């Protein structure tokens, strides 16, 4: 059971138990659930029996959300989901407190989640036909199944089960959810309408004798409610769901056709012309090979950028540059894997299957690039690969040998590891996540989604030998890939895709963890006038510098207006683009880091925030406005920040990005968000930097803030440089030598205030 508990926690899965007057079974359900899962949220829906007393006996073992009055199961579920998101969970399993569901079936839902990440897992109750139930209960289930099929064009055998696993970031229509138990049907319908995959798995069910059952179902009133609800849902199916399905189908077809067109143009037009030019103008075999590799690399990068509806990200925490040859191992998920690998570096040889090597369209170019099929055999491959390694090429191998249908990582063969030892080069493990969801094995259509590639740490030959035999090495790297893919999946939904509210898009926070435990941490907020983000200079370079100095960093991709709203003075929907969305994102990021401090190696008392330009305004506004010990940073570092919203030195673009095109005229909001006017007496320590020659944000912004901090006797340090301009971040080339001193000064200041 410990492995189940650990795996549930690693995947960010909690259990939500709504309860109303179930004191007879509640303790038993909670005890059995805690034996399976350590992360349990119980929602006391205004119970009038001994429920509160029972829950008080669990103290810190569970999280309790309580209503003063009964609000209904729909309201209880919403409260449980909100609490789960606030605590940083990715998925929530719901089960009833009446003892009908078996907590021992949680591993069944966990397995389905691992095989179908992002899907809504529905526990289909087994043996309902043999259980003595009232005629109303039987009719209600059949009635619900029928209307669900009409409204979604999908059939599920059990739409009334409350035993489910919900992907929290994919919940739709929560603001429309009714308060009673039919809310569970609405969640299924809304999810189906928005393309969430629904997967049924068998679960056990227990119905006590009729005289012992606790039911809150009111046949007359509840059937009337359900009938009205289904009438509304059928109407919405016609005016909303069907058009949405048509649009989604059209977008999927467009993505597939565009990708196919791009592939054909490259294969039939671009590559033959380039190959002919390389043959004519490149002198020597090596020159032609290098040219073909460069072309494949550039075309792969371009394809990834142009692929409609697909986001790509690379995690490269060790700054791998592929300058030294290595055997690169990677799990195999999709037809896209080859393109993803080729996009990393031109100095890469991929061992392929026979059908790729002999393909009539692009097989010639694969052979021209000196890719070889695995079927050629070890003895024949080895001298060819040794020659390529001597020329600086790395060798990419898929140790599984074949793609997985479910995305699960199969057994690793030992050939890749024998090859690394024979060639006397490093092993560089890489993990791929999401490609199978964009284009699964056997799939005919390109789907929208996100692909993440993580480049791991190199293993030298002595380190490889220390792992044991070839089989032990294969097993080690397979387990490493399994562990990393679980972490990537969780990070994309929690850390990399930080959930900020039930009704908004997920935001991303990228981890740069320092070695050791109990490290200080900094949430890094890049600038960009609240419209965009300078992720490189003011984000990732800053995080890498902090990590190199023993400080864990988290780069926050907080919500901003976006380029379209900047150009057209129009927002793509209000949510997620103006105050207080960015502030909420930073608060949730701080809470997330503190909630996961143990596994991240963070000291919760030393979590601060650093922001640049508009990001400086963001971190300072959270330190000032929000009087919450949990989400307030321990220290803040606004670097050349936007400060005022009222004075004549205001940065108007940031004000518009923060408040929007209409609310920027609000006097109350301008006053509230002018940092120099709102410094509290309990403001955390502040490290403030700017340059007099700043051409973007008037240097007087920082002067106003420094004077306000001094007036309130707040611990702070203000560094005003004469030269350096704006936007230098942690760069070693931007700005001037004078302004780049701020990094060393910041580290000294942290030591002075007891953070380092």
Coordinates of C-alpha atoms in Angstrom, one line a residue, residues 115-583:
X115 CA -2.6 4.9 -18.7
X116 CA -4.9 7.8 -19.6
X117 CA -3.4 11.0 -18.2
X118 CA -5.7 14.0 -18.3
X119 CA -8.8 11.8 -18.7
X120 CA -11.9 11.8 -16.4
X121 CA -12.0 8.3 -14.9
X122 CA -15.5 7.0 -14.1
X123 CA -15.9 4.1 -11.7
X124 CA -18.5 1.8 -13.2
X125 CA -20.2 0.0 -10.3
X126 CA -20.3 -3.8 -10.8
X127 CA -23.2 -6.1 -10.1
X128 CA -25.9 -3.4 -9.8
X129 CA -28.3 -5.8 -11.5
X130 CA -28.1 -8.3 -8.6
X131 CA -28.4 -5.8 -5.9
X132 CA -31.8 -5.1 -4.3
X133 CA -32.6 -1.5 -5.2
X134 CA -35.8 0.6 -5.4
X135 CA -37.6 1.0 -8.7
X136 CA -36.8 4.7 -8.5
X137 CA -33.1 4.1 -8.2
X138 CA -33.0 1.7 -11.1
X139 CA -35.1 4.1 -13.3
X140 CA -32.9 7.1 -12.3
X141 CA -29.8 5.3 -13.5
X142 CA -31.3 4.3 -16.8
X143 CA -32.8 7.7 -17.3
X144 CA -29.5 9.4 -16.6
X145 CA -27.6 7.1 -19.0
X146 CA -30.1 7.7 -21.8
X147 CA -30.0 11.5 -21.6
X148 CA -26.2 11.6 -21.2
X149 CA -26.0 9.7 -24.5
X150 CA -28.4 12.1 -26.2
X151 CA -26.5 15.1 -25.0
X152 CA -22.9 13.9 -25.6
X153 CA -23.2 11.2 -28.3
X154 CA -21.3 8.9 -25.9
X155 CA -22.6 6.0 -23.9
X156 CA -21.6 5.2 -20.4
X157 CA -23.1 2.4 -18.4
X158 CA -23.0 4.2 -15.1
X159 CA -23.4 8.0 -15.2
X160 CA -24.6 8.2 -11.6
X161 CA -21.6 6.8 -9.9
X162 CA -19.9 9.2 -7.5
X163 CA -16.6 7.2 -7.6
X164 CA -14.5 9.2 -10.1
X165 CA -11.1 10.7 -10.7
X166 CA -11.3 14.3 -12.0
X167 CA -8.5 16.1 -13.8
X168 CA -8.9 19.4 -11.9
X169 CA -7.5 21.7 -14.6
X170 CA -10.0 20.3 -17.1
X171 CA -13.2 20.8 -15.1
X172 CA -15.6 22.9 -17.1
X173 CA -18.9 24.7 -16.2
X174 CA -18.3 24.8 -12.5
X175 CA -19.9 28.2 -12.2
X176 CA -23.1 26.7 -13.8
X177 CA -23.1 23.6 -11.6
X178 CA -26.3 23.0 -9.6
X179 CA -26.1 22.4 -5.9
X180 CA -27.7 18.9 -5.7
X181 CA -26.4 15.5 -6.5
X182 CA -27.2 15.8 -10.3
X183 CA -24.1 18.0 -10.4
X184 CA -22.1 14.8 -11.1
X185 CA -24.0 14.3 -14.3
X186 CA -23.4 17.9 -15.3
X187 CA -19.6 17.5 -14.7
X188 CA -19.7 14.5 -17.1
X189 CA -21.7 16.4 -19.7
X190 CA -19.6 19.6 -19.6
X191 CA -16.3 17.6 -19.7
X192 CA -17.5 15.6 -22.7
X193 CA -18.5 18.8 -24.5
X194 CA -15.0 20.2 -24.1
X195 CA -13.2 17.2 -25.4
X196 CA -12.1 15.6 -22.1
X197 CA -11.7 11.9 -22.5
X198 CA -14.1 9.8 -20.4
X199 CA -12.8 6.4 -19.3
X200 CA -14.8 3.8 -17.5
X201 CA -13.2 1.3 -15.1
X202 CA -14.9 -1.4 -13.0
X203 CA -15.2 -0.8 -9.3
X204 CA -17.0 -2.7 -6.5
X205 CA -20.1 -1.3 -4.7
X206 CA -21.8 -2.2 -1.4
X207 CA -25.4 -1.6 -0.7
X208 CA -26.4 -2.2 2.9
X209 CA -29.8 -3.8 3.7
X210 CA -32.7 -1.5 2.8
X211 CA -33.5 -0.6 6.4
X212 CA -29.9 0.6 7.0
X213 CA -29.5 2.8 4.0
X214 CA -29.2 6.6 4.3
X215 CA -30.7 8.4 1.3
X216 CA -31.3 12.0 0.6
X217 CA -33.1 11.4 -2.7
X218 CA -36.5 13.0 -3.0
X219 CA -38.3 11.2 -5.8
X220 CA -40.9 13.9 -6.7
X221 CA -38.7 17.0 -6.4
X222 CA -35.5 15.5 -7.6
X223 CA -37.0 13.9 -10.7
X224 CA -38.6 17.3 -11.5
X225 CA -35.2 19.0 -11.1
X226 CA -33.5 16.4 -13.3
X227 CA -36.1 16.7 -16.0
X228 CA -35.7 20.5 -16.1
X229 CA -31.9 20.1 -16.1
X230 CA -32.0 17.6 -19.0
X231 CA -34.3 20.0 -20.9
X232 CA -31.7 22.8 -20.5
X233 CA -28.8 20.5 -21.4
X234 CA -30.5 19.3 -24.5
X235 CA -31.1 22.9 -25.6
X236 CA -27.4 23.7 -24.9
X237 CA -26.4 20.6 -26.9
X238 CA -28.0 22.1 -30.0
X239 CA -26.9 25.7 -29.6
X240 CA -23.5 25.2 -27.9
X241 CA -22.1 21.6 -27.8
X242 CA -22.8 20.7 -31.5
X243 CA -21.2 23.9 -32.8
X244 CA -18.3 23.4 -30.4
X245 CA -17.8 19.9 -31.7
X246 CA -17.9 21.0 -35.3
X247 CA -15.3 23.7 -34.6
X248 CA -13.1 21.2 -32.7
X249 CA -13.3 18.7 -35.5
X250 CA -12.5 21.4 -38.0
X251 CA -9.5 22.5 -36.0
X252 CA -8.3 18.9 -35.6
X253 CA -8.6 18.4 -39.4
X254 CA -6.8 21.6 -40.1
X255 CA -3.9 20.7 -37.7
X256 CA -3.6 17.3 -39.4
X257 CA -3.8 18.6 -43.0
X258 CA -1.4 21.4 -42.3
X259 CA 1.1 19.1 -40.7
X260 CA 0.8 16.7 -43.6
X261 CA 1.1 19.5 -46.1
X262 CA 4.3 20.8 -44.4
X263 CA 5.8 17.3 -44.3
X264 CA 5.0 16.7 -48.0
X265 CA 6.4 20.1 -49.1
X266 CA 9.6 19.5 -47.1
X267 CA 10.0 16.0 -48.4
X268 CA 9.1 16.5 -52.0
X269 CA 10.3 20.0 -52.6
X270 CA 12.7 21.4 -50.0
X271 CA 14.8 18.4 -49.2
X272 CA 15.4 17.3 -52.9
X273 CA 16.4 20.8 -53.8
X274 CA 18.7 21.1 -50.8
X275 CA 20.2 17.6 -51.4
X276 CA 20.9 18.5 -55.0
X277 CA 22.5 21.8 -54.0
X278 CA 24.6 20.0 -51.3
X279 CA 25.8 17.5 -53.9
X280 CA 26.9 20.3 -56.3
X281 CA 28.4 22.8 -53.9
X282 CA 29.5 20.9 -50.8
X283 CA 33.0 19.5 -51.1
X284 CA 33.4 16.1 -49.6
X285 CA 31.3 13.6 -48.0
X286 CA 31.5 15.1 -44.5
X287 CA 30.4 18.5 -45.7
X288 CA 27.3 17.0 -47.4
X289 CA 26.4 15.0 -44.3
X290 CA 26.8 18.1 -42.1
X291 CA 24.6 20.2 -44.4
X292 CA 21.9 17.5 -44.4
X293 CA 22.0 17.4 -40.6
X294 CA 21.7 21.1 -40.4
X295 CA 18.7 21.0 -42.7
X296 CA 16.9 18.3 -40.7
X297 CA 17.5 20.2 -37.5
X298 CA 16.2 23.5 -38.9
X299 CA 13.1 21.9 -40.5
X300 CA 12.3 20.0 -37.3
X301 CA 12.5 23.2 -35.3
X302 CA 10.3 25.0 -37.8
X303 CA 7.7 22.1 -37.8
X304 CA 7.5 22.3 -34.0
X305 CA 7.0 26.0 -34.1
X306 CA 4.3 25.8 -36.8
X307 CA 2.4 22.8 -35.5
X308 CA -1.1 24.1 -34.8
X309 CA -2.4 23.7 -31.2
X310 CA 0.8 22.1 -29.9
X311 CA 3.1 23.7 -27.3
X312 CA 6.6 22.5 -26.9
X313 CA 8.9 22.9 -23.9
X314 CA 12.4 21.7 -23.1
X315 CA 13.7 21.1 -19.6
X316 CA 17.5 21.4 -19.7
X317 CA 18.5 22.1 -16.1
X318 CA 22.2 21.1 -16.7
X319 CA 22.5 23.3 -19.7
X320 CA 23.4 20.4 -22.0
X321 CA 24.8 21.7 -25.3
X322 CA 25.6 18.3 -27.0
X323 CA 29.2 19.4 -27.6
X324 CA 30.5 16.0 -26.4
X325 CA 29.2 12.8 -28.1
X326 CA 27.0 10.5 -26.1
X327 CA 24.5 7.7 -26.5
X328 CA 21.1 9.5 -26.0
X329 CA 18.4 7.2 -24.7
X330 CA 14.8 8.2 -24.9
X331 CA 11.4 6.6 -24.4
X332 CA 9.4 6.0 -27.6
X333 CA 5.9 7.4 -27.9
X334 CA 5.0 8.6 -31.3
X335 CA 5.9 9.3 -35.0
X336 CA 6.8 12.7 -33.7
X337 CA 9.7 11.4 -31.6
X338 CA 12.3 11.5 -34.4
X339 CA 11.5 15.1 -35.3
X340 CA 11.7 16.1 -31.6
X341 CA 15.1 14.5 -31.2
X342 CA 16.4 16.1 -34.4
X343 CA 15.3 19.5 -33.3
X344 CA 17.8 19.4 -30.3
X345 CA 21.1 19.5 -32.2
X346 CA 22.4 19.0 -35.8
X347 CA 25.1 16.7 -34.4
X348 CA 22.8 13.7 -33.9
X349 CA 22.6 10.2 -35.5
X350 CA 19.3 8.3 -35.0
X351 CA 19.2 4.5 -35.2
X352 CA 15.9 3.8 -37.0
X353 CA 13.6 1.0 -37.9
X354 CA 13.8 -0.6 -41.4
X355 CA 10.7 1.0 -42.7
X356 CA 12.0 4.5 -41.9
X357 CA 15.4 3.8 -43.4
X358 CA 13.8 2.4 -46.6
X359 CA 10.8 4.8 -46.8
X360 CA 10.2 5.9 -50.4
X361 CA 9.7 9.6 -49.6
X362 CA 12.4 10.5 -47.1
X363 CA 14.5 7.4 -46.8
X364 CA 17.1 8.7 -49.2
X365 CA 17.7 11.8 -47.0
X366 CA 17.8 9.6 -43.9
X367 CA 20.5 7.6 -45.5
X368 CA 22.3 10.7 -46.8
X369 CA 22.5 11.9 -43.1
X370 CA 24.1 8.6 -42.2
X371 CA 21.3 7.2 -40.1
X372 CA 21.4 3.5 -39.8
X373 CA 18.7 0.8 -39.1
X374 CA 19.0 -1.3 -36.0
X375 CA 18.6 -4.4 -38.1
X376 CA 22.0 -3.9 -39.6
X377 CA 23.4 -5.7 -36.6
X378 CA 25.8 -4.8 -33.8
X379 CA 29.0 -6.0 -35.5
X380 CA 28.3 -4.0 -38.7
X381 CA 27.0 -0.9 -36.9
X382 CA 29.8 -0.5 -34.4
X383 CA 32.6 0.6 -36.8
X384 CA 30.3 3.0 -38.6
X385 CA 29.1 4.6 -35.3
X386 CA 32.6 4.8 -34.0
X387 CA 33.6 6.8 -37.0
X388 CA 30.6 9.1 -36.5
X389 CA 31.4 9.6 -32.8
X390 CA 35.0 10.5 -33.7
X391 CA 33.4 13.3 -35.9
X392 CA 31.5 14.6 -32.9
X393 CA 28.1 13.0 -33.5
X394 CA 25.9 11.7 -30.7
X395 CA 23.9 8.5 -31.2
X396 CA 20.1 8.5 -30.3
X397 CA 18.6 5.2 -29.4
X398 CA 15.1 4.2 -28.3
X399 CA 15.8 1.3 -25.9
X400 CA 12.2 0.1 -25.9
X401 CA 12.5 -0.6 -29.6
X402 CA 8.8 0.0 -30.4
X403 CA 6.3 2.7 -29.6
X404 CA 3.9 2.2 -26.7
X405 CA 0.1 2.2 -27.3
X406 CA -0.7 3.5 -23.8
X407 CA 2.3 5.8 -23.3
X408 CA 3.7 3.5 -20.6
X409 CA 7.4 2.8 -20.7
X410 CA 8.2 -0.7 -21.8
X411 CA 11.2 -2.9 -21.1
X412 CA 14.6 -1.3 -22.1
X413 CA 16.8 -3.5 -24.2
X414 CA 20.5 -3.6 -23.3
X415 CA 21.9 -2.7 -26.8
X416 CA 22.1 1.0 -26.1
X417 CA 24.2 0.4 -23.0
X418 CA 26.5 -2.1 -24.7
X419 CA 26.9 0.5 -27.4
X420 CA 27.9 3.3 -25.0
X421 CA 30.5 1.0 -23.3
X422 CA 31.9 -0.1 -26.7
X423 CA 32.2 3.5 -27.9
X424 CA 33.6 4.7 -24.6
X425 CA 31.1 7.6 -24.4
X426 CA 28.6 9.0 -21.9
X427 CA 24.9 8.0 -21.7
X428 CA 22.6 11.0 -21.8
X429 CA 19.0 10.0 -20.7
X430 CA 16.2 12.0 -22.2
X431 CA 12.5 11.7 -21.3
X432 CA 9.7 12.5 -23.6
X433 CA 6.1 13.3 -22.4
X434 CA 3.0 14.2 -24.4
X435 CA 3.9 13.2 -27.9
X436 CA 1.6 10.1 -27.7
X437 CA -1.3 12.4 -26.8
X438 CA -0.7 14.7 -29.8
X439 CA -0.2 11.8 -32.2
X440 CA -0.8 8.4 -30.6
X441 CA 0.2 5.1 -32.0
X442 CA -2.3 4.2 -34.7
X443 CA -3.8 7.7 -34.6
X444 CA -4.8 9.4 -37.8
X445 CA -5.3 12.9 -36.5
X446 CA -3.1 15.5 -34.8
X447 CA -4.5 16.6 -31.4
X448 CA -4.0 19.7 -29.5
X449 CA -1.6 19.3 -26.5
X450 CA 1.7 20.0 -25.0
X451 CA 5.0 18.1 -25.5
X452 CA 7.8 18.3 -23.0
X453 CA 11.3 17.0 -23.5
X454 CA 13.6 16.7 -20.5
X455 CA 17.3 16.4 -21.0
X456 CA 18.9 14.6 -18.0
X457 CA 22.3 14.4 -16.5
X458 CA 25.1 12.6 -18.2
X459 CA 26.4 9.3 -16.9
X460 CA 30.1 8.7 -17.6
X461 CA 31.5 5.2 -18.4
X462 CA 32.7 4.7 -14.8
X463 CA 29.3 5.7 -13.5
X464 CA 27.6 3.3 -15.9
X465 CA 29.8 0.4 -14.8
X466 CA 29.0 1.2 -11.2
X467 CA 25.3 0.4 -12.0
X468 CA 26.1 -3.2 -12.6
X469 CA 25.6 -5.5 -15.5
X470 CA 24.0 -4.5 -18.8
X471 CA 20.6 -5.7 -17.7
X472 CA 20.9 -3.8 -14.4
X473 CA 21.9 -0.7 -16.4
X474 CA 18.9 -1.1 -18.7
X475 CA 16.6 -1.6 -15.6
X476 CA 18.1 1.5 -13.9
X477 CA 17.6 3.8 -16.9
X478 CA 14.1 2.4 -17.4
X479 CA 13.2 3.2 -13.8
X480 CA 14.8 6.6 -14.2
X481 CA 12.6 7.3 -17.2
X482 CA 9.5 6.1 -15.4
X483 CA 10.3 8.4 -12.5
X484 CA 11.0 11.4 -14.7
X485 CA 7.9 10.9 -16.8
X486 CA 5.7 10.9 -13.6
X487 CA 7.5 14.1 -12.4
X488 CA 7.0 15.8 -15.8
X489 CA 3.4 14.8 -15.9
X490 CA 2.9 16.3 -12.5
X491 CA 5.0 19.4 -13.1
X492 CA 3.1 20.2 -16.3
X493 CA -0.1 20.2 -14.4
X494 CA 1.1 21.6 -11.0
X495 CA 4.5 23.2 -11.2
X496 CA 4.9 23.8 -14.8
X497 CA 1.2 24.4 -15.3
X498 CA 0.3 25.9 -11.9
X499 CA -3.4 25.9 -11.3
X500 CA -4.6 29.4 -10.3
X501 CA -8.4 29.1 -10.4
X502 CA -11.1 26.7 -11.5
X503 CA -12.2 29.0 -14.4
X504 CA -8.9 30.1 -15.9
X505 CA -6.1 28.6 -17.8
X506 CA -3.2 26.9 -16.0
X507 CA -0.1 28.9 -15.5
X508 CA 3.5 27.6 -15.6
X509 CA 6.2 27.7 -13.0
X510 CA 9.6 26.2 -13.9
X511 CA 11.8 24.8 -11.1
X512 CA 15.5 25.4 -10.7
X513 CA 16.3 23.5 -7.5
X514 CA 19.5 24.0 -5.6
X515 CA 21.4 21.0 -4.1
X516 CA 20.7 20.1 -0.5
X517 CA 17.8 20.7 1.9
X518 CA 16.3 23.7 3.6
X519 CA 17.4 26.1 0.9
X520 CA 16.0 29.6 0.5
X521 CA 13.7 30.0 -2.5
X522 CA 12.8 32.9 -4.8
X523 CA 9.8 33.1 -7.1
X524 CA 11.1 35.0 -10.2
X525 CA 8.7 37.2 -12.1
X526 CA 10.0 38.5 -15.5
X527 CA 9.0 41.9 -16.8
X528 CA 7.0 42.7 -19.9
X529 CA 4.6 45.6 -19.0
X530 CA 2.0 43.0 -17.9
X531 CA 1.5 42.1 -21.6
X532 CA 4.3 39.6 -22.1
X533 CA 7.4 38.2 -20.4
X534 CA 11.2 38.5 -20.9
X535 CA 11.7 34.8 -20.0
X536 CA 15.3 34.6 -20.9
X537 CA 17.2 37.5 -19.4
X538 CA 14.7 38.2 -16.6
X539 CA 13.6 34.6 -16.0
X540 CA 15.8 31.6 -16.8
X541 CA 19.1 33.4 -16.6
X542 CA 18.1 34.8 -13.2
X543 CA 17.0 31.3 -12.0
X544 CA 20.2 29.7 -13.1
X545 CA 22.3 32.3 -11.3
X546 CA 20.3 31.9 -8.1
X547 CA 20.6 28.1 -8.2
X548 CA 24.4 28.3 -8.7
X549 CA 24.4 30.3 -5.4
X550 CA 22.5 27.7 -3.4
X551 CA 19.0 29.4 -3.8
X552 CA 16.2 27.4 -5.4
X553 CA 14.4 29.5 -8.0
X554 CA 10.9 29.2 -9.6
X555 CA 10.3 31.2 -12.8
X556 CA 6.6 32.2 -12.9
X557 CA 4.8 32.6 -16.2
X558 CA 2.0 34.7 -14.6
X559 CA -1.0 35.7 -16.6
X560 CA -0.7 38.8 -18.8
X561 CA -2.7 40.6 -21.4
X562 CA -0.9 39.2 -24.4
X563 CA 0.3 40.7 -27.7
X564 CA -3.2 40.8 -29.3
X565 CA -4.6 42.9 -26.5
X566 CA -1.6 45.2 -26.7
X567 CA -1.9 45.7 -30.5
X568 CA -5.7 45.9 -30.7
X569 CA -6.6 47.4 -27.3
X570 CA -8.9 44.5 -26.8
X571 CA -8.8 41.5 -24.4
X572 CA -9.3 37.9 -25.3
X573 CA -11.8 37.5 -22.6
X574 CA -11.5 39.2 -19.2
X575 CA -10.2 36.3 -17.1
X576 CA -6.5 35.8 -17.0
X577 CA -5.4 39.1 -18.4
X578 CA -5.7 41.9 -15.9
X579 CA -5.6 42.7 -12.2
X580 CA -5.8 40.8 -9.9
X581 CA -5.0 37.7 -12.0
X582 CA -1.2 38.1 -11.9
X583 CA -1.3 38.8 -8.2

